Amino acid sequence: MSDSEIELKLAVDPSDLPRIESLAELGSGRSTRKRLESVYFDTEDRRLRARDVTLRVRRQGSHYVQTVKAARERAGGLLSRGEWEVRVAGGEPDLARFGDGPARDHLGLLAVEELRPLFASHIERDVRIVTGGNGDGTAIEVAIDRGEIRTSEGAVLPVCEIELELKRGERRTLFELALRLAESVPVRLETRSKSDRGSALASRTPPAAAKAAPVGISGDWTVERALEEILRCCIEHLGANEGAALEGTPEGIHQTRVALRRMRSALTLFRSLLPEDQHAWFVGEVRWLAGELGPVRDWDVFLGELLPPVEEAGIGGAKMAGLRIVAEQARDAAGRRARDALLSRRRAVLALRMGAWIEAREWRRQDVSEAAADLFAPIEDFAGALLDKRHRQALRRGRGFRKLDAEGRHELRIALKKLRYACEFFQSLYEPKPVARFWKQLSALQSALGHLNDVVTAARLLDGVAPEGGGMAPDGAGIVVGWHGRGVAELEPRIASRWESFVASEPFWARG
């Protein structure tokens, strides 16, 4: 019986498996082949799933092993969780075999009679151990899995992945090995366990989008520890939405872009503490991926928020129907571009390099300086200055607000987003009520400016899909832009009032 596992999963195309199995990075040792037949159990109301607990019974050769896996701790793409195993007599769960202990505690008040088989996995696994070449004691179990997940209703999901599990050594070595594999064969960081994928298949629900989890920073942390936590939260937010983004759901695309913006904002927030070459590479790659997802998000806003009110008003008639067809075709093309980027080797390398960067604290590899020394200062002494900087930038962008053109207000909106993300990162350091009051004013202003930007973006999008050689936007485009442009004009006094209220508000970090 073990009590923990730390692993990294890489999805791979089946056609690339022969190349992977021959890679020098996986060593020359003999591999062991196993046939794993696993059945996953839960109650009718999915109580274990709600608690992020997995219960399975796996047949291994001539015997059966019952496993409980506890709620997961994700850290930059790594999956770390408690794991408890016992042998059982057959293919059905026997909860009494766990006795009194952590495994039984995670299962909660659960009777074996309540359990039902939800799905099964049928996996051929080749296992080998990769050890560190410098005698550091590192040992990583490399499992190459191919097979399928199957529900009792007959739904099937193919599985082809490499699972790297740390047996001994530092967690960064998992990323380093994964990066070496990615340099040789196209792989993708798989953030979902087989249990996650099987549960979604059994419930017939597409991957759900997820908002960012709160960042819990303590005042006695160093700046470096806060930076690590913020970046890990950004990476987990990104990974949590990858399934929904690959499905092309509007909210999945949106939350993926939010995760990327938060990540870029965090990197820029701490820029003075990071080596310039490291900062430039990561920001450049994050900007690239966000840019690949930008067009599909813009079309989602147009089709989901800007076009429907005009259609419902009955204005434009057949022109609106034609415009919807053109917009949906453009959205499909943008969606394919976004999916290609998410599945690309470049995206995989970004995820793996950032995970390794954080685990190894690569930013420490810089010349000694006053800025570098700030990494070890208390974050409580540092957060206020960072928030002040973002706040001043926003106020500067908004000077002469009533006379700002669309481009000026766009720049202001970006500055306010950066301020908002900084507030999200550090809000746990401050009293909740002042944070909530400031947040309310900031959100209202952002929302108003966001609608203005959506209208400007829609005009640009529609010009971009003009018929070849026609030099004009599709029929009906001017109606939609004009409709919302009038609304923006009517909202102008309210937007200006919100800006003035925001300027006059007291920042929560300045109290006392």
PDB file of N, CA, C and O in Angstrom, residues 231-263:
ATOM      1  N   LEU A 231       1.743  31.728 -10.393  1.00  0.00           N
ATOM      2  CA  LEU A 231       1.974  31.088 -11.683  1.00  0.00           C
ATOM      3  C   LEU A 231       1.352  29.697 -11.724  1.00  0.00           C
ATOM      4  O   LEU A 231       0.779  29.287 -12.744  1.00  0.00           O
ATOM      5  N   ARG A 232       1.458  28.952 -10.642  1.00  0.00           N
ATOM      6  CA  ARG A 232       0.844  27.616 -10.617  1.00  0.00           C
ATOM      7  C   ARG A 232      -0.673  27.716 -10.771  1.00  0.00           C
ATOM      8  O   ARG A 232      -1.283  26.911 -11.476  1.00  0.00           O
ATOM      9  N   CYS A 233      -1.274  28.693 -10.113  1.00  0.00           N
ATOM     10  CA  CYS A 233      -2.718  28.872 -10.242  1.00  0.00           C
ATOM     11  C   CYS A 233      -3.096  29.213 -11.683  1.00  0.00           C
ATOM     12  O   CYS A 233      -4.121  28.739 -12.195  1.00  0.00           O
ATOM     13  N   CYS A 234      -2.283  30.031 -12.336  1.00  0.00           N
ATOM     14  CA  CYS A 234      -2.548  30.376 -13.735  1.00  0.00           C
ATOM     15  C   CYS A 234      -2.432  29.145 -14.631  1.00  0.00           C
ATOM     16  O   CYS A 234      -3.255  28.929 -15.531  1.00  0.00           O
ATOM     17  N   ILE A 235      -1.414  28.315 -14.393  1.00  0.00           N
ATOM     18  CA  ILE A 235      -1.234  27.107 -15.183  1.00  0.00           C
ATOM     19  C   ILE A 235      -2.399  26.145 -14.966  1.00  0.00           C
ATOM     20  O   ILE A 235      -2.911  25.535 -15.913  1.00  0.00           O
ATOM     21  N   GLU A 236      -2.841  26.010 -13.729  1.00  0.00           N
ATOM     22  CA  GLU A 236      -3.949  25.087 -13.460  1.00  0.00           C
ATOM     23  C   GLU A 236      -5.257  25.599 -14.057  1.00  0.00           C
ATOM     24  O   GLU A 236      -6.074  24.814 -14.526  1.00  0.00           O
ATOM     25  N   HIS A 237      -5.458  26.897 -14.042  1.00  0.00           N
ATOM     26  CA  HIS A 237      -6.638  27.471 -14.692  1.00  0.00           C
ATOM     27  C   HIS A 237      -6.602  27.166 -16.186  1.00  0.00           C
ATOM     28  O   HIS A 237      -7.616  26.785 -16.782  1.00  0.00           O
ATOM     29  N   LEU A 238      -5.431  27.288 -16.781  1.00  0.00           N
ATOM     30  CA  LEU A 238      -5.281  26.986 -18.204  1.00  0.00           C
ATOM     31  C   LEU A 238      -5.561  25.507 -18.474  1.00  0.00           C
ATOM     32  O   LEU A 238      -6.325  25.164 -19.379  1.00  0.00           O
ATOM     33  N   GLY A 239      -4.963  24.636 -17.686  1.00  0.00           N
ATOM     34  CA  GLY A 239      -5.170  23.207 -17.891  1.00  0.00           C
ATOM     35  C   GLY A 239      -6.589  22.767 -17.641  1.00  0.00           C
ATOM     36  O   GLY A 239      -7.108  21.873 -18.330  1.00  0.00           O
ATOM     37  N   ALA A 240      -7.248  23.375 -16.664  1.00  0.00           N
ATOM     38  CA  ALA A 240      -8.622  22.994 -16.335  1.00  0.00           C
ATOM     39  C   ALA A 240      -9.599  23.288 -17.470  1.00  0.00           C
ATOM     40  O   ALA A 240     -10.685  22.705 -17.526  1.00  0.00           O
ATOM     41  N   ASN A 241      -9.208  24.175 -18.378  1.00  0.00           N
ATOM     42  CA  ASN A 241     -10.108  24.558 -19.474  1.00  0.00           C
ATOM     43  C   ASN A 241      -9.691  23.993 -20.827  1.00  0.00           C
ATOM     44  O   ASN A 241     -10.366  24.248 -21.825  1.00  0.00           O
ATOM     45  N   GLU A 242      -8.618  23.220 -20.855  1.00  0.00           N
ATOM     46  CA  GLU A 242      -8.132  22.739 -22.137  1.00  0.00           C
ATOM     47  C   GLU A 242      -9.148  21.813 -22.811  1.00  0.00           C
ATOM     48  O   GLU A 242      -9.372  21.893 -24.026  1.00  0.00           O
ATOM     49  N   GLY A 243      -9.775  20.922 -22.034  1.00  0.00           N
ATOM     50  CA  GLY A 243     -10.761  20.019 -22.625  1.00  0.00           C
ATOM     51  C   GLY A 243     -11.919  20.774 -23.250  1.00  0.00           C
ATOM     52  O   GLY A 243     -12.328  20.485 -24.384  1.00  0.00           O
ATOM     53  N   ALA A 244     -12.453  21.760 -22.521  1.00  0.00           N
ATOM     54  CA  ALA A 244     -13.576  22.546 -23.046  1.00  0.00           C
ATOM     55  C   ALA A 244     -13.140  23.379 -24.240  1.00  0.00           C
ATOM     56  O   ALA A 244     -13.899  23.552 -25.201  1.00  0.00           O
ATOM     57  N   ALA A 245     -11.911  23.893 -24.211  1.00  0.00           N
ATOM     58  CA  ALA A 245     -11.417  24.687 -25.342  1.00  0.00           C
ATOM     59  C   ALA A 245     -11.230  23.815 -26.581  1.00  0.00           C
ATOM     60  O   ALA A 245     -11.551  24.233 -27.706  1.00  0.00           O
ATOM     61  N   LEU A 246     -10.738  22.591 -26.410  1.00  0.00           N
ATOM     62  CA  LEU A 246     -10.578  21.687 -27.547  1.00  0.00           C
ATOM     63  C   LEU A 246     -11.927  21.283 -28.138  1.00  0.00           C
ATOM     64  O   LEU A 246     -12.036  21.010 -29.333  1.00  0.00           O
ATOM     65  N   GLU A 247     -12.945  21.243 -27.284  1.00  0.00           N
ATOM     66  CA  GLU A 247     -14.310  20.982 -27.772  1.00  0.00           C
ATOM     67  C   GLU A 247     -14.874  22.203 -28.497  1.00  0.00           C
ATOM     68  O   GLU A 247     -15.899  22.114 -29.163  1.00  0.00           O
ATOM     69  N   GLY A 248     -14.224  23.353 -28.332  1.00  0.00           N
ATOM     70  CA  GLY A 248     -14.665  24.573 -29.006  1.00  0.00           C
ATOM     71  C   GLY A 248     -15.804  25.291 -28.327  1.00  0.00           C
ATOM     72  O   GLY A 248     -16.436  26.162 -28.950  1.00  0.00           O
ATOM     73  N   THR A 249     -16.079  24.993 -27.035  1.00  0.00           N
ATOM     74  CA  THR A 249     -17.171  25.679 -26.357  1.00  0.00           C
ATOM     75  C   THR A 249     -16.788  27.140 -26.129  1.00  0.00           C
ATOM     76  O   THR A 249     -15.641  27.440 -25.780  1.00  0.00           O
ATOM     77  N   PRO A 250     -17.715  28.067 -26.309  1.00  0.00           N
ATOM     78  CA  PRO A 250     -17.380  29.487 -26.115  1.00  0.00           C
ATOM     79  C   PRO A 250     -16.790  29.795 -24.747  1.00  0.00           C
ATOM     80  O   PRO A 250     -15.811  30.541 -24.648  1.00  0.00           O
ATOM     81  N   GLU A 251     -17.365  29.201 -23.694  1.00  0.00           N
ATOM     82  CA  GLU A 251     -16.846  29.503 -22.359  1.00  0.00           C
ATOM     83  C   GLU A 251     -15.465  28.875 -22.158  1.00  0.00           C
ATOM     84  O   GLU A 251     -14.611  29.446 -21.470  1.00  0.00           O
ATOM     85  N   GLY A 252     -15.237  27.704 -22.750  1.00  0.00           N
ATOM     86  CA  GLY A 252     -13.920  27.094 -22.657  1.00  0.00           C
ATOM     87  C   GLY A 252     -12.856  27.948 -23.322  1.00  0.00           C
ATOM     88  O   GLY A 252     -11.753  28.138 -22.776  1.00  0.00           O
ATOM     89  N   ILE A 253     -13.166  28.472 -24.506  1.00  0.00           N
ATOM     90  CA  ILE A 253     -12.236  29.375 -25.191  1.00  0.00           C
ATOM     91  C   ILE A 253     -12.020  30.626 -24.360  1.00  0.00           C
ATOM     92  O   ILE A 253     -10.877  31.098 -24.185  1.00  0.00           O
ATOM     93  N   HIS A 254     -13.101  31.187 -23.843  1.00  0.00           N
ATOM     94  CA  HIS A 254     -13.008  32.425 -23.057  1.00  0.00           C
ATOM     95  C   HIS A 254     -12.131  32.235 -21.824  1.00  0.00           C
ATOM     96  O   HIS A 254     -11.209  33.030 -21.569  1.00  0.00           O
ATOM     97  N   GLN A 255     -12.384  31.162 -21.048  1.00  0.00           N
ATOM     98  CA  GLN A 255     -11.616  30.954 -19.824  1.00  0.00           C
ATOM     99  C   GLN A 255     -10.157  30.623 -20.126  1.00  0.00           C
ATOM    100  O   GLN A 255      -9.263  30.977 -19.350  1.00  0.00           O
ATOM    101  N   THR A 256      -9.901  29.973 -21.252  1.00  0.00           N
ATOM    102  CA  THR A 256      -8.514  29.712 -21.645  1.00  0.00           C
ATOM    103  C   THR A 256      -7.790  31.025 -21.910  1.00  0.00           C
ATOM    104  O   THR A 256      -6.642  31.224 -21.492  1.00  0.00           O
ATOM    105  N   ARG A 257      -8.462  31.954 -22.593  1.00  0.00           N
ATOM    106  CA  ARG A 257      -7.845  33.256 -22.854  1.00  0.00           C
ATOM    107  C   ARG A 257      -7.676  34.052 -21.557  1.00  0.00           C
ATOM    108  O   ARG A 257      -6.678  34.751 -21.377  1.00  0.00           O
ATOM    109  N   VAL A 258      -8.643  33.937 -20.649  1.00  0.00           N
ATOM    110  CA  VAL A 258      -8.492  34.615 -19.359  1.00  0.00           C
ATOM    111  C   VAL A 258      -7.269  34.067 -18.624  1.00  0.00           C
ATOM    112  O   VAL A 258      -6.477  34.827 -18.050  1.00  0.00           O
ATOM    113  N   ALA A 259      -7.098  32.733 -18.654  1.00  0.00           N
ATOM    114  CA  ALA A 259      -5.942  32.130 -17.989  1.00  0.00           C
ATOM    115  C   ALA A 259      -4.636  32.634 -18.588  1.00  0.00           C
ATOM    116  O   ALA A 259      -3.674  32.912 -17.861  1.00  0.00           O
ATOM    117  N   LEU A 260      -4.603  32.758 -19.901  1.00  0.00           N
ATOM    118  CA  LEU A 260      -3.395  33.257 -20.563  1.00  0.00           C
ATOM    119  C   LEU A 260      -3.138  34.722 -20.225  1.00  0.00           C
ATOM    120  O   LEU A 260      -1.987  35.133 -20.017  1.00  0.00           O
ATOM    121  N   ARG A 261      -4.200  35.527 -20.187  1.00  0.00           N
ATOM    122  CA  ARG A 261      -4.026  36.938 -19.826  1.00  0.00           C
ATOM    123  C   ARG A 261      -3.528  37.074 -18.390  1.00  0.00           C
ATOM    124  O   ARG A 261      -2.673  37.924 -18.096  1.00  0.00           O
ATOM    125  N   ARG A 262      -4.076  36.264 -17.498  1.00  0.00           N
ATOM    126  CA  ARG A 262      -3.632  36.299 -16.099  1.00  0.00           C
ATOM    127  C   ARG A 262      -2.157  35.908 -15.990  1.00  0.00           C
ATOM    128  O   ARG A 262      -1.389  36.508 -15.236  1.00  0.00           O
ATOM    129  N   MET A 263      -1.779  34.888 -16.752  1.00  0.00           N
ATOM    130  CA  MET A 263      -0.389  34.432 -16.726  1.00  0.00           C
ATOM    131  C   MET A 263       0.550  35.523 -17.231  1.00  0.00           C
ATOM    132  O   MET A 263       1.586  35.806 -16.615  1.00  0.00           O
TER     133      MET A 263
END
